Tab-separated table of C-alpha atoms in Angstrom:
chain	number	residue	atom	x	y	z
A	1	UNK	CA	108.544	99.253	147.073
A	2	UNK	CA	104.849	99.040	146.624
A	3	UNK	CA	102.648	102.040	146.797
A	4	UNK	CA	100.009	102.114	149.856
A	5	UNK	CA	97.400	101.117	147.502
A	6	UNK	CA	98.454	98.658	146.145
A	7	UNK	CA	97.954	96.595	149.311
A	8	UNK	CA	95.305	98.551	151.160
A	9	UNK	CA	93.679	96.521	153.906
A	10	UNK	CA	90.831	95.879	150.971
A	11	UNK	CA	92.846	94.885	148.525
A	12	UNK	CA	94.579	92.192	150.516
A	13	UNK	CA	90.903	90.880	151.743
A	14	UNK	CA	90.210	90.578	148.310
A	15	UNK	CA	92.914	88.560	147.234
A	16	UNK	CA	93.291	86.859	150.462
A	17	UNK	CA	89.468	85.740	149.384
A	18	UNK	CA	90.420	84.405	145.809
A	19	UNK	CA	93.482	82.767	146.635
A	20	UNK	CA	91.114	80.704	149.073
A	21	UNK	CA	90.165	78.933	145.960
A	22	UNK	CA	92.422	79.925	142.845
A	23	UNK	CA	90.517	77.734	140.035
A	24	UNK	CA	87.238	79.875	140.607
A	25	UNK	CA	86.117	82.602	138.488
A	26	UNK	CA	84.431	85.534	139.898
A	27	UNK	CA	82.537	88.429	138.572
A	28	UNK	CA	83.419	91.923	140.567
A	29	UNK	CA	79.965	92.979	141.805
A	30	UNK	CA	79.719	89.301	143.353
A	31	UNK	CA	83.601	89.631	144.526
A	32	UNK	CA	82.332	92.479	146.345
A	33	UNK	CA	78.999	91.606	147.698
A	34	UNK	CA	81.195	88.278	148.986
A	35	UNK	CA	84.222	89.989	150.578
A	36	UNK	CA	82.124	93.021	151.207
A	37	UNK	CA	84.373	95.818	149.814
A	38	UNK	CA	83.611	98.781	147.316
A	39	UNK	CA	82.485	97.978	143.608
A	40	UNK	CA	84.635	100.578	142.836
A	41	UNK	CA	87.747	98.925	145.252
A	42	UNK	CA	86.932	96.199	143.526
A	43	UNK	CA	86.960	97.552	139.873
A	44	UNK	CA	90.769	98.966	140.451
A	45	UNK	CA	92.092	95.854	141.959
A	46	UNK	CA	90.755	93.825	139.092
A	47	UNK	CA	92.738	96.506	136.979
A	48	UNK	CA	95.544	96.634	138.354
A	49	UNK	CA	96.255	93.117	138.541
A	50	UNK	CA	94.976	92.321	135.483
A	51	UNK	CA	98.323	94.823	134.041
A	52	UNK	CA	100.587	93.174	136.006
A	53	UNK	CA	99.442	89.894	134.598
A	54	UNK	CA	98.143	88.123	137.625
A	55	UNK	CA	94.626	87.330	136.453
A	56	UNK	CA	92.983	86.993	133.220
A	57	UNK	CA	88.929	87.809	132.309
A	58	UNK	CA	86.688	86.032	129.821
A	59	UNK	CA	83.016	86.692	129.109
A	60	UNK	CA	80.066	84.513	130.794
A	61	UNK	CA	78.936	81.998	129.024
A	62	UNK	CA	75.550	82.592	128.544
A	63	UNK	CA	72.972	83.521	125.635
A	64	UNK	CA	71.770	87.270	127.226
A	65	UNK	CA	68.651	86.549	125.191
A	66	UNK	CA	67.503	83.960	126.950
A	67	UNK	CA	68.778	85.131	129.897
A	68	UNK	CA	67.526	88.199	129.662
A	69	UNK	CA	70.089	89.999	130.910
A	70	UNK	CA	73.626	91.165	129.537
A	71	UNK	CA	77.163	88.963	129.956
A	72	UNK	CA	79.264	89.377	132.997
A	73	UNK	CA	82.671	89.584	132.633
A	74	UNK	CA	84.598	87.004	134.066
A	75	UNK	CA	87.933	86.937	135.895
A	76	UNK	CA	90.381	84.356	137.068
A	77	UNK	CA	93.919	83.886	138.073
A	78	UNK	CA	96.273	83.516	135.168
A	79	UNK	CA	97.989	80.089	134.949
A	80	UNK	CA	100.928	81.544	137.287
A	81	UNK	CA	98.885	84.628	138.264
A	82	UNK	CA	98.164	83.164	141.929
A	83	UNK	CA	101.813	82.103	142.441
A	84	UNK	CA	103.008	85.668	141.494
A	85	UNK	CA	100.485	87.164	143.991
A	86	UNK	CA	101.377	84.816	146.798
A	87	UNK	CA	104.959	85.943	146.130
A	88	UNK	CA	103.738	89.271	146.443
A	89	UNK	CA	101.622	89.145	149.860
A	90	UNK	CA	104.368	87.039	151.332
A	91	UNK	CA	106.861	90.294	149.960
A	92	UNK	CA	104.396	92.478	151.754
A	93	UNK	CA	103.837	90.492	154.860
A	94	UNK	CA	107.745	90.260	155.046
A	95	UNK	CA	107.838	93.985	155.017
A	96	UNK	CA	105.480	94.601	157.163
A	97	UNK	CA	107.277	92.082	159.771
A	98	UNK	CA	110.307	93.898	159.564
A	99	UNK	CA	108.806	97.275	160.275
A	100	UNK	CA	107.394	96.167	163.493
A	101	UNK	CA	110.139	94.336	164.652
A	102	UNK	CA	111.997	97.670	163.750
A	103	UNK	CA	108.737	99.638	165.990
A	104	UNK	CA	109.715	97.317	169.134
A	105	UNK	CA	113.624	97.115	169.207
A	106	UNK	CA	114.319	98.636	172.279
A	107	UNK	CA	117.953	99.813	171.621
A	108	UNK	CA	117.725	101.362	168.271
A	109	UNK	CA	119.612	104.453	167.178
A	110	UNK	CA	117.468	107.641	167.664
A	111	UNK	CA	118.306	110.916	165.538
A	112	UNK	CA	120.096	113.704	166.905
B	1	UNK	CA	29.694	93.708	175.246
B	2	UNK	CA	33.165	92.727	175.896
B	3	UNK	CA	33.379	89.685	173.229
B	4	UNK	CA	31.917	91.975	170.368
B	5	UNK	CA	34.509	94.101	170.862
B	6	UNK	CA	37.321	92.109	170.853
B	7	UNK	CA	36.156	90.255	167.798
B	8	UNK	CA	35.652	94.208	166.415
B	9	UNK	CA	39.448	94.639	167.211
B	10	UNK	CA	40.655	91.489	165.773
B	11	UNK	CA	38.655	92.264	162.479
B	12	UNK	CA	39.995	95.569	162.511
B	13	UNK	CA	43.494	94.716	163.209
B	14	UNK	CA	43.441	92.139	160.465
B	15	UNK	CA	41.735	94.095	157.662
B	16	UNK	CA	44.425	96.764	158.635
B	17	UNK	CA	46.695	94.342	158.431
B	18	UNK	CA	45.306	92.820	154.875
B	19	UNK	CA	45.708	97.274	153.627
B	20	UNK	CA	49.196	97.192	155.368
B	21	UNK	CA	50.776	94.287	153.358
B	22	UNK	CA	48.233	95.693	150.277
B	23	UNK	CA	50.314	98.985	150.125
B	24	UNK	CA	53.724	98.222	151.255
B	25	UNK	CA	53.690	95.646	148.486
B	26	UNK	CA	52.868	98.489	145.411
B	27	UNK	CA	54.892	101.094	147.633
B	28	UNK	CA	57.892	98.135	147.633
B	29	UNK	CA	57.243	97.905	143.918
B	30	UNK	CA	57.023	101.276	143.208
B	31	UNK	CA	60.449	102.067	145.455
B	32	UNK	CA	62.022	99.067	143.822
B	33	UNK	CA	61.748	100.814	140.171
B	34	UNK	CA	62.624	103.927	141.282
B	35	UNK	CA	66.022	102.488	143.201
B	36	UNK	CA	66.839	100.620	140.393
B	37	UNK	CA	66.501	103.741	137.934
B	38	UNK	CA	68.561	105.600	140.016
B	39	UNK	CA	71.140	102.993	140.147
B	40	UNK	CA	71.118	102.921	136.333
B	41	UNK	CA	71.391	106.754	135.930
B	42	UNK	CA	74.722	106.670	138.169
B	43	UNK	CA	76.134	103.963	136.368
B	44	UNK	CA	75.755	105.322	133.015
B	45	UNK	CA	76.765	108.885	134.293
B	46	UNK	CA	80.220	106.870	136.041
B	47	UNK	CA	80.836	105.010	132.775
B	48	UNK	CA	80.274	108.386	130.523
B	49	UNK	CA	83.074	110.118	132.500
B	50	UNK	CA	85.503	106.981	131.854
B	51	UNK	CA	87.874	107.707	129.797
B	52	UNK	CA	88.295	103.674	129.065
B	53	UNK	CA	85.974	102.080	127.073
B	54	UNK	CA	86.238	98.908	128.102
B	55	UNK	CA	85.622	99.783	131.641
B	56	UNK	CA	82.527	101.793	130.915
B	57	UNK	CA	80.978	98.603	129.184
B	58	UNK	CA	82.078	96.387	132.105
B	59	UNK	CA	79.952	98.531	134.259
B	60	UNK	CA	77.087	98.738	132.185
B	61	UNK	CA	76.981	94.930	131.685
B	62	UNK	CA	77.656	94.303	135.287
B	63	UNK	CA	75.351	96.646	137.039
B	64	UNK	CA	72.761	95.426	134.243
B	65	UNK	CA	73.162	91.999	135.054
B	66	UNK	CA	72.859	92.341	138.481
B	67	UNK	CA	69.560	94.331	138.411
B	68	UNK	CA	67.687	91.893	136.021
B	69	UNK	CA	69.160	89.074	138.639
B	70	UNK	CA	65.759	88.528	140.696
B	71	UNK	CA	67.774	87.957	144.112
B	72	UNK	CA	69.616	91.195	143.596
B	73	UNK	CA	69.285	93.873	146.974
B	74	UNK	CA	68.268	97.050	145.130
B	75	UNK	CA	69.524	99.603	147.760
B	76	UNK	CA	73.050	97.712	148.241
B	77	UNK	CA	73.203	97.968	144.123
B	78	UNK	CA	72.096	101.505	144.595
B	79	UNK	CA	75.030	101.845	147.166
B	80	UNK	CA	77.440	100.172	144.542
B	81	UNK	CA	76.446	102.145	141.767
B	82	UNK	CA	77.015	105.440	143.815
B	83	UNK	CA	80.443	104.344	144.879
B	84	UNK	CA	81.401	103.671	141.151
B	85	UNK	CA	79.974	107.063	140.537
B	86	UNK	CA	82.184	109.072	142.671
B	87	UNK	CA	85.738	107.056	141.722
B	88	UNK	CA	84.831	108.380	138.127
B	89	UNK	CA	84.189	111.616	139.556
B	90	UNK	CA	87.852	111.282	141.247
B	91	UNK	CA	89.325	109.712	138.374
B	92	UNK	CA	87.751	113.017	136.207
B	93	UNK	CA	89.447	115.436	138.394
B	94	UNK	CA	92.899	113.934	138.053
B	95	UNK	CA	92.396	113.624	134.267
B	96	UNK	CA	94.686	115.921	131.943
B	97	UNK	CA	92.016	116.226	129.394
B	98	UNK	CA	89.536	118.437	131.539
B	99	UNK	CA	91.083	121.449	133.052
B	100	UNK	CA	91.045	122.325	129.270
B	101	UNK	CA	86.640	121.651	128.979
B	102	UNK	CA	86.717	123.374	132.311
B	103	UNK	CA	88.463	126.643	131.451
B	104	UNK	CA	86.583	127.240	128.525
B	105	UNK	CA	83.420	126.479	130.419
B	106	UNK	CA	84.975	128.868	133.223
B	107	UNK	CA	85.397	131.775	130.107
B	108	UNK	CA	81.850	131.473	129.089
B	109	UNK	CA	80.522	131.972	132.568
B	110	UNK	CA	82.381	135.029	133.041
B	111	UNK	CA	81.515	136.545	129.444
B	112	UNK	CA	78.060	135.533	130.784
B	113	UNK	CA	78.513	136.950	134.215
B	114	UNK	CA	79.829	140.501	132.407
B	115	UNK	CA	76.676	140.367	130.431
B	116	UNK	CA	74.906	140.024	133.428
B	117	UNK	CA	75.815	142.694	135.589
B	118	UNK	CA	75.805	145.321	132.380
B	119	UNK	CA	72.151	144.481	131.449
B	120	UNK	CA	70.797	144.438	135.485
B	121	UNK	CA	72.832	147.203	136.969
B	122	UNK	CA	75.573	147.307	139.376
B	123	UNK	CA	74.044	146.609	142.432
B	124	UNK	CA	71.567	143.760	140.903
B	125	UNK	CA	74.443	142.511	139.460
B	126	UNK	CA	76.907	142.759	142.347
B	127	UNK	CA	73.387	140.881	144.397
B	128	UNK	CA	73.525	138.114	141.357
B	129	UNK	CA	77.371	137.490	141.840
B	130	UNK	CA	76.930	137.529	145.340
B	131	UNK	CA	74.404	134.566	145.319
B	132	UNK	CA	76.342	132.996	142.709
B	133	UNK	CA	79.481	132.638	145.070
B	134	UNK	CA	77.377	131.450	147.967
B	135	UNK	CA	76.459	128.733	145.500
B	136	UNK	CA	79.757	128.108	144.330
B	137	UNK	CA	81.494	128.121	148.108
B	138	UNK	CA	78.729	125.599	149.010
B	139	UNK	CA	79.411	123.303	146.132
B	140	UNK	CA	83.158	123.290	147.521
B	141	UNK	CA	82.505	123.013	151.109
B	142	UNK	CA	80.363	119.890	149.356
B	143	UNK	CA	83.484	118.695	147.690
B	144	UNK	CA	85.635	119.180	150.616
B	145	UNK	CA	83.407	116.953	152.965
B	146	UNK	CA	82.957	114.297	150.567
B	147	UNK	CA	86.962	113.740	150.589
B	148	UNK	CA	88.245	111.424	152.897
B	149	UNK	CA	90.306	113.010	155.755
B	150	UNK	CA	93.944	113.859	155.418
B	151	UNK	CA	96.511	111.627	156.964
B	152	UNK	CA	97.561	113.152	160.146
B	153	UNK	CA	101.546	113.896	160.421
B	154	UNK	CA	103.316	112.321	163.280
């Protein structure tokens, strides 16, 4: 059972936007300038899955002195990180199915 | 009479037009560095209250990054950066370590407040507590509206 964060109506944008193209890496201010969500959204997402395994981060590659500016950090799906979150959405989506087929069945059993 | 002055209102509409772009160009500027301190102050306040390292040098590198980037939007950073500021705040008041800062902080106020009303005088004093609490009930009501609303029950 997965708590009602864990796939808040932002969350699922955000992965619905980087499963769109699972090879890419992404940065989380850019993730949510793109997908146009909460830094901080994005910051506990990143979090989160990055405990459970799904994605992975590595630093920019960049010299920051010639750039003048410090390394991003870098994330991107682990190498079965995207399949684990498709399982996941479909879980969810399944769930959510089921609860409004449950909403519309027009003979179910009502308490007491 | 007529052609003067509309050549006198074109000039004048242009050379207010020249002063216009003149001063919204140093006011931009001047905006611009003040956004983007801002911006810094709340990020470095957000990743002080982090209790994770890791995530407080994340922030610092990111939001750093992004304001040297010359395409960045200041007051969408700005935005960002006050977002990231209030999670922290969140994430401070559901973290175990505090309530023990805030209840010594809480002791020295009152030892202060005790002070306070024996060197002014009970009804100076009472006046000073009285402001105090205004102060303190509109800091709450503050806190209160800045929550999101409560889920409704069916």
């Amino acid at each position: 059972m997965s708590s009602g964060k864990e796939f808040s109506p932002q969350r699922m944008a955000l992965l619905a936007h980087m499963l769109g193209d699972p090879a890419q890496q992404w940065f989380a201010l850019g993730l949510a300038e793109t997908v146009g969500v909460r830094s901080s959204t994005v910051y506990d997402a990143l979090k989160a899955w990055t405990v459970k395994g799904w994605i992975e981060f590595g630093w920019e590659d960049i010299d920051p002195e010639v750039e003048g500016r410090p390394r991003r950090k870098l994330y991107r799906f682990s190498s079965d990180g995207a399949a684990m979150a498709r399982t996941a959405l479909d879980s969810h989506q399944q769930t959510l199915e089921r609860a409004i087929r449950g909403q519309f069945q027009p003979n179910r059993p009502r308490l007491a | 009479m007529s052609t003067m002055l509309a050549i006198g209102g074109a000039v004048v509409v242009v050379v207010l037009w020249c002063l216009l772009a003149a001063v919204s160009g140093v006011l931009g500027d001047e905006l611009k560095g003040w956004i983007a301190w801002a911006t810094r102050r709340l990020v470095e306040r957000a990743a002080a209250r982090t209790t994770d390292p890791d995530h407080a040098r994340d922030l610092r590198a990111d939001f750093e990054a992004a304001l040297q980037s010359p395409d960045h939007r200041p007051i969408w950073l700005l935005c960002q950066s006050t977002f990231v500021y209030r999670a922290s705040a969140r994430t401070q008041r559901g973290n175990t370590r505090f309530p023990a800062v805030a209840f010594f902080l809480r002791a020295i106020l009152g030892l202060n407040l005790f002070v306070l009303v024996f060197y002014l005088g009970f009804v100076r004093g009472l006046l000073v507590l009285a402001a105090l609490t205004i102060i303190y009930a509109w800091g709450a009501i503050l806190r209160e509206l800045s929550k999101p609303p409560r889920r409704q029950r069916p």
